[in-house]
Short mmCIF file of C-alpha atoms and ligand atoms in Angstrom, two decimals:
data_model
loop_
_atom_site.label_atom_id
_atom_site.label_comp_id
_atom_site.label_asym_id
_atom_site.label_seq_id
_atom_site.Cartn_x
_atom_site.Cartn_y
_atom_site.Cartn_z
CA MET P 1 -7.21 -5.35 -30.30
CA SER P 2 -10.52 -3.84 -29.11
CA TYR P 3 -11.52 -4.38 -25.51
CA SER P 4 -13.49 -7.12 -24.36
CA ILE P 5 -13.72 -8.80 -20.70
CA LEU P 6 -12.35 -11.87 -20.95
CA ASP P 7 -13.38 -15.32 -18.82
CA ARG P 8 -12.28 -18.82 -18.50
CA ALA P 9 -13.87 -19.92 -21.81
CA SER P 10 -12.23 -17.22 -23.86
CA LEU P 11 -8.85 -16.79 -22.11
CA PRO P 12 -7.12 -19.78 -23.66
CA SER P 13 -7.24 -18.37 -27.36
CA TYR P 14 -6.45 -15.00 -26.04
CA LEU P 15 -3.31 -16.30 -24.14
CA GLY P 16 -2.47 -18.62 -27.28
CA GLU P 17 -1.45 -15.52 -29.03
CA LEU P 18 0.80 -14.04 -26.76
CA PRO P 19 4.42 -15.56 -27.58
CA ASP P 20 5.90 -15.03 -24.05
CA VAL P 21 2.88 -16.53 -22.52
CA VAL P 22 3.16 -19.18 -24.92
CA ASN P 23 6.63 -20.05 -24.28
CA ILE P 24 5.35 -20.73 -20.67
CA LEU P 25 2.41 -22.61 -21.17
CA GLY P 26 3.19 -24.34 -24.41
CA GLU P 27 1.17 -24.55 -27.43
CA GLY P 28 -2.63 -25.80 -27.31
CA ALA P 29 -1.95 -27.41 -23.99
CA GLU P 30 -4.96 -28.07 -21.75
CA LEU P 31 -5.04 -25.16 -19.00
CA ASP P 32 -6.42 -25.25 -15.60
CA ILE P 33 -7.83 -21.61 -15.20
CA GLU P 34 -8.71 -20.28 -11.74
CA GLU P 35 -10.45 -16.73 -10.93
CA VAL P 36 -8.40 -15.69 -7.69
CA GLY P 37 -9.08 -12.06 -7.48
CA ASP P 38 -9.63 -11.37 -3.74
CA GLY P 39 -8.72 -7.38 -4.33
CA ASN P 40 -11.30 -5.11 -4.47
CA LEU P 41 -11.07 -3.92 -8.10
CA ASN P 42 -10.30 -6.13 -10.72
CA TYR P 43 -9.95 -9.86 -12.14
CA VAL P 44 -7.26 -12.19 -11.58
CA TYR P 45 -6.76 -15.65 -13.16
CA LYS P 46 -4.18 -18.11 -12.36
CA VAL P 47 -3.40 -20.21 -15.57
CA ARG P 48 -1.55 -23.41 -14.91
CA ARG P 49 -0.72 -26.17 -17.58
CA ALA P 50 -2.96 -28.98 -16.59
CA ASP P 51 -0.50 -31.69 -17.09
CA ASP P 52 2.67 -29.59 -15.59
CA PRO P 53 1.31 -26.86 -12.99
CA GLU P 54 4.51 -25.17 -12.59
CA ARG P 55 4.26 -23.85 -15.89
CA ALA P 56 1.97 -21.10 -14.85
CA ILE P 57 1.10 -17.51 -15.47
CA VAL P 58 -1.15 -14.81 -13.54
CA LEU P 59 -3.20 -12.62 -15.83
CA LYS P 60 -5.26 -9.73 -14.33
CA GLN P 61 -7.81 -7.70 -16.36
CA ALA P 62 -9.41 -4.34 -15.15
CA VAL P 63 -13.20 -4.09 -16.23
CA PRO P 64 -14.91 -0.76 -16.55
CA TYR P 65 -16.24 -0.76 -12.60
CA LEU P 66 -15.42 -1.38 -9.41
CA ARG P 67 -15.61 -5.06 -8.77
CA MET P 68 -16.20 -4.87 -4.89
CA VAL P 69 -19.53 -2.73 -5.67
CA GLY P 70 -20.46 -4.31 -9.11
CA GLU P 71 -21.53 -2.66 -12.35
CA ALA P 72 -23.61 0.11 -10.22
CA TRP P 73 -20.33 1.71 -9.65
CA PRO P 74 -18.51 2.42 -12.89
CA LEU P 75 -14.88 3.03 -12.85
CA SER P 76 -12.67 3.42 -15.90
CA ARG P 77 -10.42 0.55 -16.70
CA GLN P 78 -7.81 2.87 -17.72
CA ARG P 79 -6.25 2.22 -14.18
CA MET P 80 -4.70 -0.95 -15.88
CA THR P 81 -3.09 1.51 -18.15
CA PHE P 82 -1.12 2.93 -15.19
CA GLU P 83 -0.38 -0.47 -13.39
CA ILE P 84 1.37 -1.49 -16.68
CA ARG P 85 3.34 1.33 -16.73
CA GLY P 86 4.22 1.43 -12.83
CA LEU P 87 5.22 -2.54 -13.02
CA GLN P 88 7.19 -1.54 -16.17
CA LEU P 89 9.33 0.96 -14.18
CA TYR P 90 9.40 -1.15 -11.30
CA ASN P 91 10.94 -3.76 -13.22
CA GLN P 92 13.67 -1.36 -14.39
CA LEU P 93 14.29 -0.05 -10.70
CA VAL P 94 13.70 -2.69 -8.34
CA PRO P 95 13.40 -5.93 -10.50
CA ASP P 96 14.29 -8.26 -7.69
CA PHE P 97 10.83 -7.11 -5.75
CA VAL P 98 8.29 -7.38 -8.65
CA PRO P 99 6.86 -9.79 -10.70
CA ARG P 100 8.29 -10.13 -14.43
CA ILE P 101 5.81 -9.03 -17.23
CA TYR P 102 5.18 -11.70 -19.88
CA HIS P 103 2.79 -9.38 -21.79
CA ALA P 104 1.04 -5.75 -21.33
CA ASP P 105 -2.14 -4.48 -23.35
CA GLU P 106 -3.33 -1.11 -22.70
CA ASP P 107 -6.09 -1.78 -24.95
CA MET P 108 -7.40 -4.74 -23.36
CA SER P 109 -6.42 -3.60 -19.97
CA VAL P 110 -4.73 -6.73 -19.33
CA LEU P 111 -1.58 -7.59 -17.74
CA ALA P 112 0.18 -11.38 -17.95
CA MET P 113 2.84 -11.69 -15.04
CA GLN P 114 4.81 -13.96 -13.36
CA PHE P 115 2.92 -16.46 -11.36
CA LEU P 116 4.36 -16.15 -7.39
CA ASP P 117 3.78 -19.57 -6.69
CA SER P 118 5.25 -20.33 -3.53
CA HIS P 119 4.29 -16.68 -1.94
CA ILE P 120 1.59 -15.92 -0.31
CA ILE P 121 -0.11 -12.31 0.38
CA LEU P 122 1.67 -10.92 3.65
CA ARG P 123 -1.59 -10.11 5.00
CA HIS P 124 -2.85 -13.62 5.35
CA GLY P 125 0.59 -14.82 6.74
CA MET P 126 0.62 -11.80 9.47
CA ILE P 127 -3.23 -13.01 10.54
CA LYS P 128 -1.70 -16.60 11.31
CA GLY P 129 1.25 -15.17 13.00
CA VAL P 130 4.06 -16.04 10.53
CA VAL P 131 7.34 -14.34 10.79
CA TYR P 132 9.03 -13.17 7.67
CA PRO P 133 12.71 -12.14 8.72
CA ARG P 134 13.42 -10.01 5.58
CA ILE P 135 10.12 -7.99 5.54
CA GLY P 136 11.00 -4.77 7.18
CA GLN P 137 14.50 -4.66 5.37
CA ASP P 138 12.75 -5.50 1.87
CA VAL P 139 9.89 -3.23 2.29
CA GLY P 140 12.22 -0.11 3.34
CA THR P 141 14.61 -0.92 0.42
CA PHE P 142 11.87 -1.04 -2.16
CA LEU P 143 10.68 2.42 -0.61
CA ALA P 144 14.10 4.31 -0.69
CA GLU P 145 15.09 2.59 -4.28
CA THR P 146 11.58 3.79 -6.14
CA LEU P 147 10.89 6.92 -4.13
CA PHE P 148 14.46 8.41 -4.47
CA LYS P 149 14.96 7.46 -8.02
CA THR P 150 11.84 8.94 -9.25
CA SER P 151 12.29 12.39 -7.14
CA ALA P 152 13.90 15.77 -8.07
CA LEU P 153 17.04 14.51 -6.08
CA GLY P 154 17.61 11.15 -8.22
CA MET P 155 16.42 12.49 -11.72
CA GLU P 156 17.31 15.28 -14.22
CA SER P 157 14.20 17.66 -14.74
CA ILE P 158 13.16 17.22 -17.88
CA GLU P 159 13.21 13.28 -18.01
CA ARG P 160 11.60 13.49 -14.66
CA ARG P 161 8.68 16.01 -16.15
CA ARG P 162 8.11 13.35 -18.81
CA LEU P 163 7.78 10.43 -16.48
CA MET P 164 5.40 12.09 -14.64
CA ASP P 165 3.28 13.00 -17.67
CA ARG P 166 2.92 9.08 -18.01
CA PHE P 167 0.87 9.11 -14.69
CA THR P 168 -0.66 12.43 -14.34
CA LEU P 169 -4.17 11.09 -15.77
CA ASN P 170 -4.33 8.32 -13.26
CA ASP P 171 -7.16 10.47 -11.88
CA GLU P 172 -9.87 8.25 -11.26
CA LEU P 173 -8.14 6.38 -8.71
CA CYS P 174 -6.55 9.70 -7.22
CA LYS P 175 -10.17 10.48 -6.51
CA LEU P 176 -10.69 7.46 -5.00
CA THR P 177 -8.04 7.81 -2.40
CA GLU P 178 -8.97 11.57 -1.93
CA GLU P 179 -12.64 10.44 -1.11
CA PHE P 180 -12.38 7.13 0.63
CA ILE P 181 -8.96 7.87 2.77
CA PHE P 182 -9.48 11.75 3.42
CA THR P 183 -12.81 12.44 3.09
CA PHE P 184 -15.83 9.84 3.82
CA PRO P 185 -14.15 8.21 6.73
CA LEU P 186 -14.51 11.99 8.40
CA MET P 187 -18.25 11.91 7.76
CA GLU P 188 -21.32 10.09 7.64
CA HIS P 189 -21.58 8.55 4.59
CA GLU P 190 -23.16 5.65 3.07
CA SER P 191 -20.16 3.96 2.13
CA ASN P 192 -18.76 3.79 5.37
CA TYR P 193 -18.51 0.64 7.53
CA SER P 194 -20.77 0.24 10.30
CA ASN P 195 -20.46 -1.42 14.08
CA SER P 196 -22.45 0.36 16.54
CA ALA P 197 -20.03 0.74 19.26
CA THR P 198 -17.50 1.92 16.51
CA ASP P 199 -19.93 4.22 15.02
CA GLU P 200 -20.72 5.77 18.42
CA PHE P 201 -16.87 6.57 18.79
CA ALA P 202 -16.29 7.88 15.34
CA ARG P 203 -19.26 10.09 16.00
CA ARG P 204 -18.17 11.48 19.14
CA HIS P 205 -14.35 11.59 19.15
CA LEU P 206 -13.79 11.62 15.40
CA ARG P 207 -16.10 13.31 12.95
CA THR P 208 -16.53 16.10 15.77
CA ASP P 209 -13.13 16.79 16.49
CA THR P 210 -12.12 19.79 14.33
CA GLU P 211 -8.66 19.74 15.14
CA TYR P 212 -8.33 16.16 13.92
CA LYS P 213 -10.20 16.73 10.78
CA LEU P 214 -8.43 20.35 9.59
CA ARG P 215 -4.85 18.10 10.10
CA VAL P 216 -6.55 15.04 7.93
CA LEU P 217 -7.45 17.98 5.54
CA LYS P 218 -3.97 19.18 5.32
CA LEU P 219 -2.77 15.63 4.80
CA LYS P 220 -5.13 15.42 1.87
CA GLU P 221 -3.96 18.73 0.58
CA LEU P 222 -0.68 17.27 0.48
CA PHE P 223 -1.84 14.41 -1.34
CA ILE P 224 -3.42 16.24 -3.88
CA THR P 225 -0.79 18.98 -4.61
CA LYS P 226 2.60 17.19 -3.87
CA THR P 227 4.36 15.34 -6.37
CA ASP P 228 7.58 14.12 -4.64
CA ALA P 229 8.01 10.71 -6.39
CA LEU P 230 6.18 8.20 -8.38
CA LEU P 231 3.96 6.34 -5.35
CA HIS P 232 2.85 3.03 -5.82
CA ALA P 233 -0.01 4.87 -3.94
CA ASP P 234 -1.96 1.49 -2.49
CA LEU P 235 0.99 -0.20 -0.48
CA HIS P 236 -0.44 -2.42 2.00
CA THR P 237 -0.03 -5.65 3.55
CA GLY P 238 -2.29 -7.16 0.67
CA SER P 239 -0.07 -5.56 -2.24
CA LEU P 240 2.97 -7.72 -1.00
CA MET P 241 3.18 -11.23 -1.65
CA VAL P 242 6.24 -13.21 0.48
CA ASN P 243 7.59 -16.07 1.62
CA GLU P 244 10.72 -16.90 3.94
CA SER P 245 13.38 -15.26 1.62
CA GLU P 246 11.59 -12.97 -1.02
CA THR P 247 9.12 -10.09 -0.86
CA TYR P 248 7.27 -9.25 -4.07
CA VAL P 249 5.25 -6.05 -4.33
CA ILE P 250 2.17 -6.26 -6.60
CA ASP P 251 -1.21 -4.11 -7.56
CA MET P 252 0.56 -0.95 -8.57
CA GLU P 253 -2.41 0.49 -10.24
CA PHE P 254 -2.92 3.40 -8.03
CA ALA P 255 0.68 4.80 -9.46
CA TYR P 256 0.90 8.29 -9.42
CA PHE P 257 3.21 11.41 -8.38
CA GLY P 258 2.59 12.14 -4.64
CA PRO P 259 4.09 13.08 -1.47
CA PHE P 260 7.13 10.72 -0.45
CA GLY P 261 5.50 9.77 2.87
CA PHE P 262 2.18 8.31 1.53
CA ASP P 263 3.45 4.96 0.59
CA ILE P 264 5.91 4.72 3.80
CA GLY P 265 2.78 5.69 6.33
CA LYS P 266 0.28 3.49 4.47
CA ILE P 267 2.38 0.32 4.87
CA ILE P 268 3.35 1.20 8.68
CA ALA P 269 -0.27 1.64 9.30
CA ASN P 270 -1.17 -2.04 8.02
CA PHE P 271 1.41 -3.23 10.55
CA LEU P 272 0.01 -1.34 13.18
CA LEU P 273 -3.54 -2.80 12.51
CA SER P 274 -2.07 -5.82 12.48
CA TYR P 275 -0.54 -5.37 15.69
CA THR P 276 -4.04 -4.33 17.23
CA SER P 277 -5.58 -7.42 15.66
CA HIS P 278 -3.02 -9.69 17.45
CA PHE P 279 -4.63 -8.81 20.94
CA HIS P 280 -7.11 -10.93 19.33
CA HIS P 281 -5.41 -13.45 17.26
CA SER P 282 -2.41 -14.26 19.73
CA ASP P 283 -2.26 -15.09 23.06
CA ASP P 284 0.81 -13.28 24.12
CA ASP P 285 2.88 -10.40 22.94
CA SER P 286 5.58 -12.21 21.01
CA TYR P 287 4.19 -11.90 17.62
CA GLN P 288 3.22 -8.06 18.17
CA GLU P 289 6.73 -7.46 19.12
CA TRP P 290 7.92 -8.82 16.04
CA ILE P 291 5.21 -6.60 14.17
CA LEU P 292 6.44 -3.08 15.96
CA THR P 293 10.33 -3.85 15.31
CA GLU P 294 9.71 -4.80 11.55
CA ALA P 295 7.37 -1.84 11.11
CA MET P 296 9.90 0.55 12.72
CA LYS P 297 12.69 -1.12 10.59
CA ILE P 298 10.82 -0.17 7.35
CA TRP P 299 11.36 3.42 8.27
CA ARG P 300 15.01 3.22 9.61
CA VAL P 301 16.18 1.01 6.42
CA PHE P 302 14.07 3.66 4.24
CA GLU P 303 15.99 6.40 5.65
CA ALA P 304 19.44 4.93 5.38
CA ARG P 305 19.04 3.53 1.87
CA PHE P 306 17.58 6.90 0.99
CA LEU P 307 20.58 8.83 2.29
CA ALA P 308 23.06 6.59 0.65
CA LEU P 309 21.47 6.71 -2.65
CA TRP P 310 21.56 10.58 -2.03
CA ALA P 311 25.09 10.31 -1.37
CA GLU P 312 26.16 8.38 -4.49
CA GLN P 313 23.78 10.55 -6.42
CA GLY P 314 25.44 13.49 -8.93
CA ASP P 315 23.59 16.43 -10.05
CA SER P 316 19.85 16.31 -10.14
CA ALA P 317 16.73 18.59 -10.90
CA MET P 318 17.06 19.87 -7.32
CA LEU P 319 20.85 20.13 -6.78
CA ILE P 320 23.99 20.66 -8.46
CA ASP P 321 27.45 20.22 -7.22
CA GLY P 322 28.54 23.62 -5.59
CA LEU P 323 25.27 25.14 -4.59
CA LEU P 324 25.62 24.09 -1.06
CA ALA P 325 28.58 23.94 1.35
CA ASP P 326 28.69 20.38 3.30
CA ASP P 327 27.21 21.55 6.47
CA GLU P 328 24.28 23.43 4.29
CA LEU P 329 23.76 20.28 2.79
CA ALA P 330 24.04 18.32 5.82
CA GLU P 331 21.13 20.60 7.16
CA TYR P 332 19.16 20.34 4.26
CA LYS P 333 19.10 16.41 4.30
CA ARG P 334 18.19 16.75 7.94
CA ARG P 335 15.18 18.90 7.37
CA PHE P 336 14.33 16.96 4.14
CA LEU P 337 13.91 13.66 5.86
CA LEU P 338 12.55 15.06 8.99
CA ASP P 339 9.44 16.33 6.72
CA ILE P 340 9.23 13.05 5.25
CA PHE P 341 8.97 11.41 8.52
CA HIS P 342 6.09 14.07 9.70
CA ASP P 343 4.44 13.35 6.69
CA THR P 344 4.52 9.37 7.23
CA ILE P 345 3.43 9.58 10.70
CA GLY P 346 0.38 11.68 9.42
CA PHE P 347 -0.68 9.48 6.65
CA CYS P 348 -0.12 6.38 9.07
CA GLY P 349 -2.94 8.02 11.13
CA CYS P 350 -5.20 8.57 8.21
CA SER P 351 -4.95 5.07 7.05
CA LEU P 352 -5.79 3.67 10.42
CA ALA P 353 -8.97 5.56 10.43
CA ARG P 354 -10.09 4.71 6.81
CA ARG P 355 -9.31 1.04 7.31
CA THR P 356 -11.52 0.97 10.45
CA VAL P 357 -14.52 3.10 9.56
CA GLY P 358 -14.25 3.48 5.65
CA ILE P 359 -15.31 0.89 3.20
CA ALA P 360 -12.35 -1.08 2.44
CA GLY P 361 -11.57 -2.81 6.25
CA VAL P 362 -8.89 -5.22 6.63
CA ALA P 363 -9.44 -8.91 7.11
CA ASP P 364 -7.26 -8.92 10.10
CA ILE P 365 -9.84 -7.31 12.08
CA ARG P 366 -13.28 -7.32 9.77
CA ASP P 367 -13.24 -10.99 9.50
CA ILE P 368 -13.54 -11.28 13.32
CA PRO P 369 -17.07 -12.42 13.87
CA ASP P 370 -17.65 -11.12 17.38
CA ALA P 371 -18.84 -7.58 16.85
CA GLN P 372 -18.24 -6.23 20.32
CA ARG P 373 -14.84 -7.91 20.26
CA ARG P 374 -13.92 -6.63 16.78
CA SER P 375 -15.25 -2.90 18.01
CA GLU P 376 -12.96 -2.84 20.96
CA LEU P 377 -10.02 -3.27 18.33
CA GLU P 378 -11.64 -0.94 16.31
CA ILE P 379 -11.67 2.10 18.85
CA THR P 380 -8.20 1.20 19.45
CA ASN P 381 -7.16 1.95 15.67
CA LEU P 382 -9.26 5.41 15.87
CA GLU P 383 -7.49 6.36 19.14
CA LEU P 384 -4.26 5.62 17.74
CA SER P 385 -5.24 7.68 14.44
CA LYS P 386 -6.11 10.41 16.59
CA LEU P 387 -2.85 10.28 18.30
CA LEU P 388 -0.57 10.13 15.02
CA VAL P 389 -2.68 12.87 13.17
CA LEU P 390 -2.66 15.07 15.90
CA GLN P 391 1.00 14.61 16.74
CA HIS P 392 2.42 13.82 13.51
CA ASP P 393 4.45 16.95 13.42
CA LYS P 394 5.84 16.83 16.99
CA ILE P 395 7.33 13.33 16.53
CA ASP P 396 10.55 14.05 15.33
CA SER P 397 12.77 10.64 15.65
CA ILE P 398 11.91 7.01 15.28
CA GLU P 399 12.98 6.43 18.64
CA ASP P 400 10.33 8.57 19.87
CA LEU P 401 7.63 7.08 17.43
CA GLU P 402 8.46 3.98 18.93
CA ALA P 403 8.40 5.09 22.58
CA MET P 404 5.14 6.63 22.15
CA LEU P 405 3.36 3.66 20.24
CA ARG P 406 4.84 1.34 22.93
CA ALA P 407 3.12 3.49 25.71
CA PHE P 408 -0.24 3.46 23.83
CA TYR P 409 -0.28 -0.35 23.44
CA ASP P 410 0.94 -0.85 26.88
CA SER P 411 -1.84 1.34 28.12
CA ARG P 412 -4.35 -0.78 26.51
CA SER P 413 -3.11 -4.36 26.62
CA THR P 414 -4.44 -5.62 29.86
CA LYS P 415 -8.11 -4.75 28.91
CA LEU P 416 -7.73 -6.16 25.24
CA ARG P 417 -5.73 -9.16 26.29
CA SER P 418 -8.16 -10.04 28.93
CA HIS P 419 -10.64 -11.04 26.75
CA ILE P 420 -8.71 -13.94 25.31
CA SER P 421 -8.33 -15.74 28.89
CA GLY P 422 -11.73 -14.32 30.27
P1 LIG Z 501 -6.74 -5.79 -7.15
O1 LIG Z 501 -6.39 -4.84 -8.14
O2 LIG Z 501 -8.27 -5.90 -7.59
O3 LIG Z 501 -6.57 -5.49 -5.76
P2 LIG Z 501 -4.57 -7.25 -6.65
O4 LIG Z 501 -3.61 -7.14 -7.73
O5 LIG Z 501 -4.41 -7.27 -5.57
O6 LIG Z 501 -5.93 -7.05 -7.31
O7 LIG Z 501 -4.47 -9.20 -7.02
C1 LIG Z 501 -5.71 -9.97 -6.33
C2 LIG Z 501 -5.05 -11.24 -5.96
O8 LIG Z 501 -4.33 -12.07 -7.00
C3 LIG Z 501 -4.09 -11.07 -4.91
O9 LIG Z 501 -4.36 -10.95 -3.80
C4 LIG Z 501 -3.34 -12.39 -5.02
O10 LIG Z 501 -3.93 -13.41 -4.25
C5 LIG Z 501 -3.44 -12.80 -6.65
N1 LIG Z 501 -2.20 -12.39 -7.36
C6 LIG Z 501 -2.04 -11.04 -7.85
N2 LIG Z 501 -0.63 -11.21 -8.68
C7 LIG Z 501 -0.48 -12.29 -8.41
C8 LIG Z 501 0.82 -12.90 -8.78
N3 LIG Z 501 1.48 -12.24 -9.73
N4 LIG Z 501 1.26 -14.25 -8.79
C9 LIG Z 501 0.28 -14.72 -7.76
N5 LIG Z 501 -0.97 -14.34 -7.32
C10 LIG Z 501 -1.29 -13.04 -7.41
C1 LIG Z 502 -13.22 1.99 -2.87
S1 LIG Z 502 -11.95 2.05 -2.16
C2 LIG Z 502 -11.27 0.42 -2.35
C3 LIG Z 502 -9.88 0.74 -1.86
O1 LIG Z 502 -9.13 -0.74 -2.58
C4 LIG Z 502 -8.11 -0.28 -2.97
O2 LIG Z 502 -6.95 -1.45 -2.40
C5 LIG Z 502 -7.62 0.93 -2.40
O3 LIG Z 502 -6.99 0.79 -0.99
C6 LIG Z 502 -8.89 1.56 -2.02
O4 LIG Z 502 -8.89 2.60 -1.41
MG1 LIG Z 503 -5.49 -3.15 -6.66
#
């Protein structure tokens, strides 16, 4: 089928041709269709049977422009091809953590998938202060499973290069990341967000800090050149749909082979952005305590599960039996995980800055109406970004990272919290 943009009027006949969708919605039934895309790039429709709303699907379609800007910003709809391929692969690797696919159509840039009806976007839950008991455990497990099993430790060489080939041309979205995470926030750029006190801080302390900029550029170099594993590559709290007992990962259109630490750093950064926002949203630090514990758990679970998968793995592109003695292998593993940890902290620092001064902010903070209040939190994020980017290769353990974060936030909490009571 040649490409056309679907809308509420054309959707019923399109869906009526898809057997797996008809299985769920039935044939010729009246449908309630709601466009819910609250993301930045695409259109997402919730489609329910009018007389039986539990029979429902979600349809996502990419349009040939960037939704958050409009047709003035052309963007190839090929991104859906990579979302389809990413979700297909994740359905094999981690089926409990991703929606089932009912129909995938690369020509139409369409994906019809499981409607996550009892789940909400994690960011929305975290803004309200909801505790999700499984989140750190689930995210850490998802990361270890997907990253290890697509790495040169978890795959044979030729099979892996063929898999890489299926994601190499996700070029436009990689370029978006290169620019909107690693470049524009570091300079005066028309796309950046503006809030006067935050702008002033960014001008004086970020964009003129040569060491900070050079270190971000080094991390950008890693993003561009390292092909450790298949990344989700846009793993933030808006890409997770959750309830008390389940965690689902959505929106893998940025998928490409990149550095291990990118996904881990990005999701931890989103937890820290939430932490900062709760100086405003909460009256005390109890929810922040939960956030920090879960953020640290993401790394702890990732590391333990990654090493467990490695222990079970036979020969791979990277290692074959007999190459290393036991003590050599132990040392290789130690260095390997330390490198990932350092990169994770660096990418976390980059994410904090881009979500603060770049075009795509986080609702946790951007939706606070008082600009002065917002800028206090934004400056806190920029200070933390500087700390993490400048120190990322000197923090050698999760305990040291946690201690550093606690000291950072403790030193600011009286001032940031006093506004609530004051
Ligand atoms: P974008 O790529 O434009 O960012 P997303 O994939 O993030 O789009 O989807 C946008 C919104 O659509 C999500 O924030 C969520 O509210 C909703 N959504 C997406 N996939 C599903 C799903 N499988 N079930 C329920 N809601 C979904
Ligand atoms: C123009 S940048 C838009 C951002 O939204 C997506 O979710 C990605 O994070 C991207 O960087
Ligand atoms: Mg998206």
